[in-house]
mmCIF file of N, CA and C and ligand atoms in Angstrom:
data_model
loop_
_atom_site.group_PDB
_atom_site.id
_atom_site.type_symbol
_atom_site.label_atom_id
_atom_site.label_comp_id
_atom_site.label_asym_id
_atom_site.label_seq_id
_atom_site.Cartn_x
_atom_site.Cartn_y
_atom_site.Cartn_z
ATOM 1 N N UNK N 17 0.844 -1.188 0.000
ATOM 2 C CA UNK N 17 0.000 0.000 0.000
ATOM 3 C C UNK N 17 0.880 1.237 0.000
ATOM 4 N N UNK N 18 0.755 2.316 -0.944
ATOM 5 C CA UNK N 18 1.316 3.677 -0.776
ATOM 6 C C UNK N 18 1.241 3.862 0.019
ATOM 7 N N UNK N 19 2.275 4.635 0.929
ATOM 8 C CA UNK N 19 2.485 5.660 1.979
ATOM 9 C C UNK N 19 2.651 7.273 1.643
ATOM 10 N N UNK N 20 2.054 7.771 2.226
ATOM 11 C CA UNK N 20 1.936 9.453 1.930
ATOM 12 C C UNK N 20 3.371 9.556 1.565
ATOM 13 N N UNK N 21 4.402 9.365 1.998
ATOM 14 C CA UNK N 21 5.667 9.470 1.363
ATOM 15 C C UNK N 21 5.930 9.414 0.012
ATOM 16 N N UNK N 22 5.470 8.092 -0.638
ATOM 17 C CA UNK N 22 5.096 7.184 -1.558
ATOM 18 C C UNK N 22 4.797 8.253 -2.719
ATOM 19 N N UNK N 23 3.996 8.709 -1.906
ATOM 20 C CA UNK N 23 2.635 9.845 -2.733
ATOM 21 C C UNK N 23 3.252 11.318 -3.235
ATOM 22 N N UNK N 24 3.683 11.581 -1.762
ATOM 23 C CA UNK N 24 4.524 12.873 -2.487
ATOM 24 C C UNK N 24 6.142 12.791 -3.153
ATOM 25 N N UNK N 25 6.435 11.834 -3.072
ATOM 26 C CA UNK N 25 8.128 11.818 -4.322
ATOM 27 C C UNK N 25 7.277 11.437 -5.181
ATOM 28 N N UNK N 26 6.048 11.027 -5.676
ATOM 29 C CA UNK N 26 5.441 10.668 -7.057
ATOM 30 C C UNK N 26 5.305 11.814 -7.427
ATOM 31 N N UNK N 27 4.385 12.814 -7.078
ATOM 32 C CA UNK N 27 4.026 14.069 -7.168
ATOM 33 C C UNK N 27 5.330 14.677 -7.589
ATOM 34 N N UNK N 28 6.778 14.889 -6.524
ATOM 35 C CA UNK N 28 7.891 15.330 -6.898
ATOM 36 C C UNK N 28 8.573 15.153 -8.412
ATOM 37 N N UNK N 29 8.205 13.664 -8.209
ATOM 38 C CA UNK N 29 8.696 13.229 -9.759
ATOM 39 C C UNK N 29 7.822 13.926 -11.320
ATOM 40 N N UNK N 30 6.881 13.838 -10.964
ATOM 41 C CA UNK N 30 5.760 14.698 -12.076
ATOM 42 C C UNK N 30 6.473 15.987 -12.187
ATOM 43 N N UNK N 31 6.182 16.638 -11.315
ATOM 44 C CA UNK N 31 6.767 17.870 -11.521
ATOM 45 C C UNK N 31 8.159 18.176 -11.792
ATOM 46 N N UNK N 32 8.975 17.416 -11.424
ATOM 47 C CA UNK N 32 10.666 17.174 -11.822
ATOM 48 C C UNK N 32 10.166 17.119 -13.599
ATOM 49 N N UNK N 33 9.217 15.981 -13.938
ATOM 50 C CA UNK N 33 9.697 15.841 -15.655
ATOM 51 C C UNK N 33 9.147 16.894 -15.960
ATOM 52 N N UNK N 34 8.486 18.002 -15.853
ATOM 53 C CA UNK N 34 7.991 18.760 -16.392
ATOM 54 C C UNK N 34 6.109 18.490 -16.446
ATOM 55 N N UNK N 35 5.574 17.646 -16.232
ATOM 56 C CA UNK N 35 4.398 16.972 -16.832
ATOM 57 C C UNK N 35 3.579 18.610 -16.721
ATOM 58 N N UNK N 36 2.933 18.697 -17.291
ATOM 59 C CA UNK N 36 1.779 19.857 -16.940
ATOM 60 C C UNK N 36 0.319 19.185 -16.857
ATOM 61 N N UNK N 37 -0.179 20.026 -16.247
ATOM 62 C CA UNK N 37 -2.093 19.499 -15.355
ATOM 63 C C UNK N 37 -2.721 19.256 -17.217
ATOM 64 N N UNK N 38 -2.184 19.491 -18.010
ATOM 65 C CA UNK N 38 -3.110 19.541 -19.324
ATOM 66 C C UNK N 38 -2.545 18.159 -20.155
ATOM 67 N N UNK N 39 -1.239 18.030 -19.880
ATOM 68 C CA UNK N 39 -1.117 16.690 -20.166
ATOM 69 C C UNK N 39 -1.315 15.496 -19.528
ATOM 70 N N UNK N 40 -1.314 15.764 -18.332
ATOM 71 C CA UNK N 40 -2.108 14.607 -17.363
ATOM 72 C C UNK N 40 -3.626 14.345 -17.926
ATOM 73 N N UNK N 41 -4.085 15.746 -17.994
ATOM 74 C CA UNK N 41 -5.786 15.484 -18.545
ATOM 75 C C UNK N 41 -5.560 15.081 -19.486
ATOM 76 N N UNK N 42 -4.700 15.143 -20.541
ATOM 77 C CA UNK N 42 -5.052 14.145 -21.994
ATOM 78 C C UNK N 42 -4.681 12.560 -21.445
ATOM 79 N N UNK N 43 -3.589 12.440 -20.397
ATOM 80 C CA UNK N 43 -3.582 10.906 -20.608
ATOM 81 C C UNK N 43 -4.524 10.509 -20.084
ATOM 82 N N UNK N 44 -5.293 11.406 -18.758
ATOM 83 C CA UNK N 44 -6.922 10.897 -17.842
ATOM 84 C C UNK N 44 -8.020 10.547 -19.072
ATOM 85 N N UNK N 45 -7.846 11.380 -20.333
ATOM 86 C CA UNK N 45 -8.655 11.505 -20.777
ATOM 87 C C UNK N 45 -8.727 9.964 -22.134
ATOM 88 N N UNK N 46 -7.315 9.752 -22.018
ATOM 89 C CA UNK N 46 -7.397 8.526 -23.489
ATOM 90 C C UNK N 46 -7.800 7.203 -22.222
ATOM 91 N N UNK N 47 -7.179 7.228 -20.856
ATOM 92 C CA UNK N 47 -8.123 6.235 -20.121
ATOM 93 C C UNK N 47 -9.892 6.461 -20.396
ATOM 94 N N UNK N 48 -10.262 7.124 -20.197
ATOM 95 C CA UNK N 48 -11.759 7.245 -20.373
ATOM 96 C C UNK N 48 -12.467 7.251 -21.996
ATOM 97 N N UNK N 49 -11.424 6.839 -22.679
ATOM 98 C CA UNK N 49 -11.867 6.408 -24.389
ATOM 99 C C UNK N 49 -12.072 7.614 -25.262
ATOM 100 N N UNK N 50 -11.049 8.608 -24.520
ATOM 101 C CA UNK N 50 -11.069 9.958 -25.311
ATOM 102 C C UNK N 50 -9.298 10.111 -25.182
ATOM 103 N N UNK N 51 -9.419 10.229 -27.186
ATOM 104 C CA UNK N 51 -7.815 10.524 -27.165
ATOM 105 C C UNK N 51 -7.598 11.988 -27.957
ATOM 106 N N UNK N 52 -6.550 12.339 -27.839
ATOM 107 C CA UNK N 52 -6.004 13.574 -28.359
ATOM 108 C C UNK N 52 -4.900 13.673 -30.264
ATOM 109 N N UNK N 53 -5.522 13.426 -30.533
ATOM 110 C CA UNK N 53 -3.996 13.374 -31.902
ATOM 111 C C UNK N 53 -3.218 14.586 -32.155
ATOM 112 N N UNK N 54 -2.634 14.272 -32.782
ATOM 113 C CA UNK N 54 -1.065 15.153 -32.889
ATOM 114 C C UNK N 54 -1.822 16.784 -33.518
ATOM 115 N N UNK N 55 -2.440 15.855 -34.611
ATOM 116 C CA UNK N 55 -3.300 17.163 -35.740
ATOM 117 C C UNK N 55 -4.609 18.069 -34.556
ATOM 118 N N UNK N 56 -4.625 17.837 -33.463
ATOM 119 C CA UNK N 56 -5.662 18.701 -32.438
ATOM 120 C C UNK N 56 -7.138 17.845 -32.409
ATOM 121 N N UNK N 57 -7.416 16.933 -33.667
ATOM 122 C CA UNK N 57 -8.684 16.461 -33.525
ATOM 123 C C UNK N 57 -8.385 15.463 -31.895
ATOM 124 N N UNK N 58 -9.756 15.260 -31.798
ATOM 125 C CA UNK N 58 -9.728 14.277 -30.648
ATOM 126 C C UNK N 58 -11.216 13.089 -31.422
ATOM 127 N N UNK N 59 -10.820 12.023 -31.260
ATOM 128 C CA UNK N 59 -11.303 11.201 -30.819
ATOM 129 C C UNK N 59 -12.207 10.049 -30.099
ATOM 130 N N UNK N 60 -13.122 9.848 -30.173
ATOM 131 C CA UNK N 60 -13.825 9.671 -28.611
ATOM 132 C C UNK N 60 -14.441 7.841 -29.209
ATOM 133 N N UNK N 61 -14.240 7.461 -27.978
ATOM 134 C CA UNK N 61 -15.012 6.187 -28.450
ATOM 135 C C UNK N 61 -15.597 5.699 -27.549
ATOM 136 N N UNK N 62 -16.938 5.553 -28.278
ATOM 137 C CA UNK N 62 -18.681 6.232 -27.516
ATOM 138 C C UNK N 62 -18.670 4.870 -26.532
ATOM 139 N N UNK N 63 -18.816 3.788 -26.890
ATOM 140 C CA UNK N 63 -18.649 2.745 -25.717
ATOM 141 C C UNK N 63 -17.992 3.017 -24.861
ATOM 142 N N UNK N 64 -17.322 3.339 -24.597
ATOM 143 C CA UNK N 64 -16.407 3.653 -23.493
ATOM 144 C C UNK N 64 -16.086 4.772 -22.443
ATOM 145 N N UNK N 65 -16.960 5.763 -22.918
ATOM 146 C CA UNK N 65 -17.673 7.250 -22.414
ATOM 147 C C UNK N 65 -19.040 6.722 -21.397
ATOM 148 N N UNK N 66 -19.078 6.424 -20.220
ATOM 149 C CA UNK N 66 -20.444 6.016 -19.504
ATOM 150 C C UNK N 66 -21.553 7.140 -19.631
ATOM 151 N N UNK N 67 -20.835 8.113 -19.613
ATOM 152 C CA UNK N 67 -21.864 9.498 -19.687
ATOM 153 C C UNK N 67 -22.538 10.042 -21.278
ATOM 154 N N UNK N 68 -22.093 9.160 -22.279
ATOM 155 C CA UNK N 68 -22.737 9.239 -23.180
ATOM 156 C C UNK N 68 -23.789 7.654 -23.703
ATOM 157 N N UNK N 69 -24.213 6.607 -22.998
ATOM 158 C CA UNK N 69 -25.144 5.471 -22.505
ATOM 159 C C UNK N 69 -26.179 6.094 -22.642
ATOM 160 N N UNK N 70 -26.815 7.156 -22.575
ATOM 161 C CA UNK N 70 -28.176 7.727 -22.508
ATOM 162 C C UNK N 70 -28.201 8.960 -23.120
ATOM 163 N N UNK N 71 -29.289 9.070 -23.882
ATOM 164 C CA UNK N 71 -29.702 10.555 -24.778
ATOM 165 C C UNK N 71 -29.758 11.238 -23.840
ATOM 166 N N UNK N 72 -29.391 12.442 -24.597
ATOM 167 C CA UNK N 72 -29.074 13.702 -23.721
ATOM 168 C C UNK N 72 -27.733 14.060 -22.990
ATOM 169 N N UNK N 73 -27.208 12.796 -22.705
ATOM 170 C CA UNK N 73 -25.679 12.617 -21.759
ATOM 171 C C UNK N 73 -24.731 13.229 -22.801
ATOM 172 N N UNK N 74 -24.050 13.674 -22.019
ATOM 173 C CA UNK N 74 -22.294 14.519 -22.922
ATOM 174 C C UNK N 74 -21.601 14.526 -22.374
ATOM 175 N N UNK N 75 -20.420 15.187 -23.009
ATOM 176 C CA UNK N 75 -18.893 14.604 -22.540
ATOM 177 C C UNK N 75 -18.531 15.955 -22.420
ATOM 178 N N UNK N 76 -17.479 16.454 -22.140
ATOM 179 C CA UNK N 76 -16.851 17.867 -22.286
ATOM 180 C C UNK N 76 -15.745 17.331 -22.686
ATOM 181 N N UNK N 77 -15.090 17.393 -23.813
ATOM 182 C CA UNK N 77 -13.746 17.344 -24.524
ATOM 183 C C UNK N 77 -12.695 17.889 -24.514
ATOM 184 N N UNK N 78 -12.984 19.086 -22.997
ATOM 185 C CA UNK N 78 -11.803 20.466 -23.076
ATOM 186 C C UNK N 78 -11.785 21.329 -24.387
ATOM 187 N N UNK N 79 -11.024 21.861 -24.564
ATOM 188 C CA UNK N 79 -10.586 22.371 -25.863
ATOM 189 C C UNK N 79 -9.960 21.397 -27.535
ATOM 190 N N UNK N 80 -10.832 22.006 -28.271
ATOM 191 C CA UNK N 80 -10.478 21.141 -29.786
ATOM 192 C C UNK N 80 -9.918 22.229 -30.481
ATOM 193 N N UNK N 81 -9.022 22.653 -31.372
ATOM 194 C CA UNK N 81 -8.648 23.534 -32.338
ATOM 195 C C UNK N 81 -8.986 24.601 -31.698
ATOM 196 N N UNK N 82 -8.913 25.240 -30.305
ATOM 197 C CA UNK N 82 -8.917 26.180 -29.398
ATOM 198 C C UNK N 82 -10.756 26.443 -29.540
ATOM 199 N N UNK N 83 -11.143 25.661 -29.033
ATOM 200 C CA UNK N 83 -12.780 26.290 -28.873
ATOM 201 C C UNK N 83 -13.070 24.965 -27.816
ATOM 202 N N UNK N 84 -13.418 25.724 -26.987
ATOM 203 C CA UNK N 84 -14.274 24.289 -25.918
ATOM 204 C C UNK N 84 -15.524 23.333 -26.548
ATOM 205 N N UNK N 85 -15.387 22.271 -26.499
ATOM 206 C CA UNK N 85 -16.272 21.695 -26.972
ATOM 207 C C UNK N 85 -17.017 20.448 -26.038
ATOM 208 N N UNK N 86 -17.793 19.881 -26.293
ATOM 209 C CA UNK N 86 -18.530 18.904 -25.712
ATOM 210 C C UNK N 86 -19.291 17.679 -26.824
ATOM 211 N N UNK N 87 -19.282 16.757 -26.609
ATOM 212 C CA UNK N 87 -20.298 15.683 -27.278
ATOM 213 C C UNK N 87 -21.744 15.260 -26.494
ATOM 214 N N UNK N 88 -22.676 15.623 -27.302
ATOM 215 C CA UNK N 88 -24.190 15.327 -26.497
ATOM 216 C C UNK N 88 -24.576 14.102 -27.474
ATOM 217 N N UNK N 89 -25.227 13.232 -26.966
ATOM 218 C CA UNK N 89 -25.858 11.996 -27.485
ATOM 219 C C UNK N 89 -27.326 12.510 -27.809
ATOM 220 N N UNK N 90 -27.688 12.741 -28.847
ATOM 221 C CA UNK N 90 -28.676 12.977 -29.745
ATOM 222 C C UNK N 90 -30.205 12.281 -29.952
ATOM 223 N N UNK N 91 -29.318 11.255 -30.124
ATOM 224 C CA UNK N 91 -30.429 10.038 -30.276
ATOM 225 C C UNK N 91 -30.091 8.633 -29.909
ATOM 226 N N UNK N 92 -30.505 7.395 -30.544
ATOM 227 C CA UNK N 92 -29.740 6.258 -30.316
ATOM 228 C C UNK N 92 -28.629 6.122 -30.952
ATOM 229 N N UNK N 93 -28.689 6.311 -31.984
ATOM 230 C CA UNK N 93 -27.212 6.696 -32.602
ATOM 231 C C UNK N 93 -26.475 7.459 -33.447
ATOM 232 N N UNK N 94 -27.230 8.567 -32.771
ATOM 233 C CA UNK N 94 -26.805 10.129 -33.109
ATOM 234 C C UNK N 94 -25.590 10.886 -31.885
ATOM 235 N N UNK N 95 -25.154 11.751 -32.500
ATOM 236 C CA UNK N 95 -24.455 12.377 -31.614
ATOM 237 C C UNK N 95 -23.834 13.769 -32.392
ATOM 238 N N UNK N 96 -24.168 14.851 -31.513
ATOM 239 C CA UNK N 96 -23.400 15.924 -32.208
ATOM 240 C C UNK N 96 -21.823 16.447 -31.280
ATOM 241 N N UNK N 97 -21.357 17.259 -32.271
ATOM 242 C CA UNK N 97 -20.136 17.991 -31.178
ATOM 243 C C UNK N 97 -20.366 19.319 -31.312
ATOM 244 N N UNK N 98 -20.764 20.034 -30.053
ATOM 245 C CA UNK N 98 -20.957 21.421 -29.860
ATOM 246 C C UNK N 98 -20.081 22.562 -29.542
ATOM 247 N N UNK N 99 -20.197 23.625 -30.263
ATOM 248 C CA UNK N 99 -19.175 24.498 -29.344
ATOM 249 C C UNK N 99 -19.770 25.119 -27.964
ATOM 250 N N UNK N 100 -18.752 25.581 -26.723
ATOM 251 C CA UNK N 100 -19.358 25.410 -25.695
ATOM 252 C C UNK N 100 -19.475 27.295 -25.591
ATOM 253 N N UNK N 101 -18.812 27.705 -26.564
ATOM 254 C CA UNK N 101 -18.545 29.333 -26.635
ATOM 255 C C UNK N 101 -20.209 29.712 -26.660
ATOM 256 N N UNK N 102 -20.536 30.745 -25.911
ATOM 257 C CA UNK N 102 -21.944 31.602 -25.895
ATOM 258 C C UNK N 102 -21.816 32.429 -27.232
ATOM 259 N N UNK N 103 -22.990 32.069 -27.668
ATOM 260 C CA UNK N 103 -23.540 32.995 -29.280
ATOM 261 C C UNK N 103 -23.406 34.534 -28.573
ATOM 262 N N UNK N 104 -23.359 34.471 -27.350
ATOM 263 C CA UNK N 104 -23.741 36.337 -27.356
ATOM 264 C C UNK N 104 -22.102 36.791 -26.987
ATOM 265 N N UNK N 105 -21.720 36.460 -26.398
ATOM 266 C CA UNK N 105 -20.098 36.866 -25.886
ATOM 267 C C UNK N 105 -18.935 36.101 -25.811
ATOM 268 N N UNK N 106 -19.580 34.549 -26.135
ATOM 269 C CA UNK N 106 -18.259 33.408 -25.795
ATOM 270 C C UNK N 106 -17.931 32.894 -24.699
ATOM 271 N N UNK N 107 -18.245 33.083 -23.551
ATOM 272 C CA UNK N 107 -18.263 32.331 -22.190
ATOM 273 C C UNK N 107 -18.863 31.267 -22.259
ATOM 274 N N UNK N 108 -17.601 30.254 -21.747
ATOM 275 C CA UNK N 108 -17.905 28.851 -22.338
ATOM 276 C C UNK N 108 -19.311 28.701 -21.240
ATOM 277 N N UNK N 109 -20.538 27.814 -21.580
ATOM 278 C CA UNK N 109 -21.582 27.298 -20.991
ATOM 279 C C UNK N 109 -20.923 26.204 -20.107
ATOM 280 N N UNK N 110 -22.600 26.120 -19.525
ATOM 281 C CA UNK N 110 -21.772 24.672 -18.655
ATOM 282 C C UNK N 110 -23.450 23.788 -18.560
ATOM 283 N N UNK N 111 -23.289 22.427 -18.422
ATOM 284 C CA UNK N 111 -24.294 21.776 -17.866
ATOM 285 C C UNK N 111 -25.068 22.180 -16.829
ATOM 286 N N UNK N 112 -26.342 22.622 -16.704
ATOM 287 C CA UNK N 112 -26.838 22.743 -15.566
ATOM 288 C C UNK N 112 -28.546 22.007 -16.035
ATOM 289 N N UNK N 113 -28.620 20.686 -15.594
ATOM 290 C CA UNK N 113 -29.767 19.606 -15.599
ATOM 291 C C UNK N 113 -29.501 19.325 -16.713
ATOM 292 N N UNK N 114 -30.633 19.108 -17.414
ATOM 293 C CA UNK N 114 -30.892 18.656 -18.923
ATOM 294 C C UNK N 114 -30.266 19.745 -19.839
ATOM 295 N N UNK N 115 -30.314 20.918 -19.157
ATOM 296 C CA UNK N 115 -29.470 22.572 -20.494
ATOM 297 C C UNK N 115 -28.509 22.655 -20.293
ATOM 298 N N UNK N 116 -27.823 23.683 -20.921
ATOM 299 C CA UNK N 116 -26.761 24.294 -21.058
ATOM 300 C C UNK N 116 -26.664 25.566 -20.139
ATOM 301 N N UNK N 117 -26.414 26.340 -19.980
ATOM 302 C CA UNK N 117 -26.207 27.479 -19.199
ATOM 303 C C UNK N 117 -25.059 28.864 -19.080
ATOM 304 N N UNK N 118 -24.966 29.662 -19.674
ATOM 305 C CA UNK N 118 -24.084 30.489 -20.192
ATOM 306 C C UNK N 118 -23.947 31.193 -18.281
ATOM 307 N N UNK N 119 -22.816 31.307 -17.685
ATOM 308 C CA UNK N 119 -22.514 31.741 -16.309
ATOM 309 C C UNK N 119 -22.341 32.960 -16.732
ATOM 310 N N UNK N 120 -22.225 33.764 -17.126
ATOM 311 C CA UNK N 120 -21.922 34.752 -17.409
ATOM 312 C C UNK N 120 -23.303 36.081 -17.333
ATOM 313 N N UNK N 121 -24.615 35.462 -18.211
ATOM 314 C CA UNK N 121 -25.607 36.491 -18.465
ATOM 315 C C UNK N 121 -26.682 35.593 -18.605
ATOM 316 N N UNK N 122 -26.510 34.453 -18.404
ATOM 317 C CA UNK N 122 -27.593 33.080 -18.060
ATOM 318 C C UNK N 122 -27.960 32.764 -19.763
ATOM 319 N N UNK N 123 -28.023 32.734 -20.650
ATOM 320 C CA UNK N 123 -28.505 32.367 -21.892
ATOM 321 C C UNK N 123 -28.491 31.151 -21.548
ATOM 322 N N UNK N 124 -29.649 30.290 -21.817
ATOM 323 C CA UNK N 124 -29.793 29.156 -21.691
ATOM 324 C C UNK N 124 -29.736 28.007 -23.197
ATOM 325 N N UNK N 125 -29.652 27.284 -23.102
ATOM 326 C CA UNK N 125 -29.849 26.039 -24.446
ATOM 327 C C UNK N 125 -30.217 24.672 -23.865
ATOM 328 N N UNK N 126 -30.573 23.936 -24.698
ATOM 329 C CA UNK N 126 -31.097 22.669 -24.555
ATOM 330 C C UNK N 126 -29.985 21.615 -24.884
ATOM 331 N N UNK N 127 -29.592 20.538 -24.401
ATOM 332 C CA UNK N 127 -28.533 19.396 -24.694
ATOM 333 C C UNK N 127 -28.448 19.523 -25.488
ATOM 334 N N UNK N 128 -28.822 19.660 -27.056
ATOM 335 C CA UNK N 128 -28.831 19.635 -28.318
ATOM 336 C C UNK N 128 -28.017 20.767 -28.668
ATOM 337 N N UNK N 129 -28.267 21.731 -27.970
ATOM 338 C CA UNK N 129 -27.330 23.485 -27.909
ATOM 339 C C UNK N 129 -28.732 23.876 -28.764
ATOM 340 N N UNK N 130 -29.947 23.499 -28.609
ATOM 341 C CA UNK N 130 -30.947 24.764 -29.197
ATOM 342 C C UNK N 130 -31.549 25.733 -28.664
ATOM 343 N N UNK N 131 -31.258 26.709 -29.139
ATOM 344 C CA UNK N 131 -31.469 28.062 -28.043
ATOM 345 C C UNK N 131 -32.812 27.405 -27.455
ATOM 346 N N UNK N 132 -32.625 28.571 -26.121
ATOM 347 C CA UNK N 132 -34.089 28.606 -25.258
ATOM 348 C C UNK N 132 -34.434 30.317 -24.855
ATOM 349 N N UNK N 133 -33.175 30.835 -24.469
ATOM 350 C CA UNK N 133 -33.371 32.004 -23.617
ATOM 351 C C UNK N 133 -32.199 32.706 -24.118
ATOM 352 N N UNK N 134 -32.465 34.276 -24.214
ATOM 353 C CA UNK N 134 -30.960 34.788 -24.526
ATOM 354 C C UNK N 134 -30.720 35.364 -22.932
ATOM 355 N N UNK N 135 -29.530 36.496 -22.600
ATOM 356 C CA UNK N 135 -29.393 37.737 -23.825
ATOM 357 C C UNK N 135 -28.861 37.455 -25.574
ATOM 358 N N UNK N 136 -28.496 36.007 -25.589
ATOM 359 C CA UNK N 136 -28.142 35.155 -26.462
ATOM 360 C C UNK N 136 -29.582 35.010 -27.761
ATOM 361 N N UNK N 137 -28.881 35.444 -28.961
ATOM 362 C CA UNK N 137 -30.314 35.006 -30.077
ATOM 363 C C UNK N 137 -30.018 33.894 -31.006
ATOM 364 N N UNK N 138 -29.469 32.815 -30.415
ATOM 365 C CA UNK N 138 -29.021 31.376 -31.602
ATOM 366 C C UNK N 138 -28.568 30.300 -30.676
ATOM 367 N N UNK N 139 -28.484 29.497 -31.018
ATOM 368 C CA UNK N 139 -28.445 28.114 -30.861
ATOM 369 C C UNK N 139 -26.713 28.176 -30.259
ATOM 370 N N UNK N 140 -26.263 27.398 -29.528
ATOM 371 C CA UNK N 140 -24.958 26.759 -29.493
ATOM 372 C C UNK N 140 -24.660 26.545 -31.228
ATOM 373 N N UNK N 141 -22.903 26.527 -31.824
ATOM 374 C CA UNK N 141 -22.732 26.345 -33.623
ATOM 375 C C UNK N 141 -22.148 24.632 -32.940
ATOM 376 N N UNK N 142 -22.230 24.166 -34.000
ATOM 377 C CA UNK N 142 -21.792 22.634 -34.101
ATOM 378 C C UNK N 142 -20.583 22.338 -34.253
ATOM 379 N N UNK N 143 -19.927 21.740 -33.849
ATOM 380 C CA UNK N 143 -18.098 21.517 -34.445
ATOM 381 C C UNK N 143 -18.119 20.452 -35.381
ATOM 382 N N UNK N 144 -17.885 20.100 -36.850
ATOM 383 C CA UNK N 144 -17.157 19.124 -37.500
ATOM 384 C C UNK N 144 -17.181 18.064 -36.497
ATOM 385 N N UNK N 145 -17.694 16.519 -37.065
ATOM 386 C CA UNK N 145 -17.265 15.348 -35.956
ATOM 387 C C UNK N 145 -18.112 14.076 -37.277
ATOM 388 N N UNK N 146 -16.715 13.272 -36.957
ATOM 389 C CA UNK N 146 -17.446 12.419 -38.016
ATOM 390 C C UNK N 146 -17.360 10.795 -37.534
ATOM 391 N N UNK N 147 -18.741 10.318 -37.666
ATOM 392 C CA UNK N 147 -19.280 8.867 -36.865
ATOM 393 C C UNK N 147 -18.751 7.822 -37.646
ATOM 394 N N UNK N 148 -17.431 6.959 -37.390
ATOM 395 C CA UNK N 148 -17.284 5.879 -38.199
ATOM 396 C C UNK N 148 -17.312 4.718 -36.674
ATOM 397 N N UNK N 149 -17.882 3.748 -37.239
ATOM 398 C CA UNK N 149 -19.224 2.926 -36.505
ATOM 399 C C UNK N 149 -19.003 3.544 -35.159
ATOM 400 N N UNK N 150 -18.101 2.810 -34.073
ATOM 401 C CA UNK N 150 -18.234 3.612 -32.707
ATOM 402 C C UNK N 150 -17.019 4.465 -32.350
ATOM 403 N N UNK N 151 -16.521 4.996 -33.064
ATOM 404 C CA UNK N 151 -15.888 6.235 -33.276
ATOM 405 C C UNK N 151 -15.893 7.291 -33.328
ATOM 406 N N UNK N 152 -16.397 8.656 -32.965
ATOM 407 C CA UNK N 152 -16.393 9.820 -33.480
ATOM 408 C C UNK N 152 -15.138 10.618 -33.557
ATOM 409 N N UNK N 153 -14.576 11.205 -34.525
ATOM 410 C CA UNK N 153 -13.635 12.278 -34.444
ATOM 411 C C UNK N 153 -14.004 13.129 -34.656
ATOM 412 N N UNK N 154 -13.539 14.104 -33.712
ATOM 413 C CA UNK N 154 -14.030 15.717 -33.417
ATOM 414 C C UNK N 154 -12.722 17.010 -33.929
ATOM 415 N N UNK N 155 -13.536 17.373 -34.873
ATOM 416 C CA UNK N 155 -12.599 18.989 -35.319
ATOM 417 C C UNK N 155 -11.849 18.628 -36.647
HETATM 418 S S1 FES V 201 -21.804 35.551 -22.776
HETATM 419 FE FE1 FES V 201 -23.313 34.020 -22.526
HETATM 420 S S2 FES V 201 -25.119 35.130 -22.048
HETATM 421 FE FE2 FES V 201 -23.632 36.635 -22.310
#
C-alpha cells in the first residue's frame, strides 16, 4: 500500500519531468476512451464514455482547435459535437440539468445546444465530428 511518502516523491517526480495538469488530462482523458492526436482532432469512443449510454448525456472534450467543446448523445445513434462558446459573448456554458447554461448572463440552451433564452439570439454552432461505426472524431 502507498504511503503518503510514496505519494509525495510521485508528485515530486511529475513535476521534476515537467508533466503539466493539461497533459495529465489528456492521458486521464485517453483512459476514459477519449484521445487527443497530434493534428488537435480528438477522438472519442462512444462505448467507453459512460456518460454518453443515454440521450441527452455529454462529454466535455476540453478544448479542440482552441474552442471548448462537448459531445451530447442525440439520439440512439446520433451524436453531435458542440461548441461550448456563448452565441452572445463566448463564455464557455456549462451543464446545468438537462441545459446548457451560459454563467456569465444566463442564456440558456437545450442538450442539443438549441437556443431557449438569450441575452443570447441562436443556438450553441456545431463543431465538424465524423461517426465511423463507434468512433467519433471531433474537429
Ligand atoms: S456571454 Fe453568454 S449570455 Fe452573455
Amino acid at each position: 500500500m502507498p504511503t503518503r511518502r510514496d505519494f509525495l516523491l510521485s508528485a515530486c517526480g511529475i513535476a521534476a519531468l515537467g508533466l503539466t495538469p493539461a497533459l495529465l488530462a489528456n492521458e486521464a482523458m485517453a483512459a476514459d476512451g477519449i484521445t487527443r492526436k497530434p493534428n488537435g482532432q480528438v477522438v472519442v469512443t462512444l462505448d467507453k464514455v459512460p456518460a454518453l449510454a443515454r440521450v441527452g448525456g455529454s462529454v466535455n472534450l476540453g478544448t479542440v482547435k482552441g474552442k471548448p467543446v462537448a459531445i451530447v448523445r442525440t439520439g440512439t445513434s446520433t451524436y453531435r459535437a458542440l461548441s461550448l462558446a456563448c452565441p452572445h459573448q463566448g463564455v464557455t456554458v456549462a451543464r446545468s440539468g438537462s441545459n446548457w447554461r451560459c454563467p456569465a448572463h444566463g442564456s440558456m440552451f437545450t442538450a442539443d445546444g438549441t437556443f431557449v433564452a438569450g441575452p443570447a439570439e441562436g443556438p450553441l454552432s456545431t463543431v465538424p465530428a465524423k461517426l465511423s461505426g463507434k468512433t467519433l472524431t471531433v474537429g
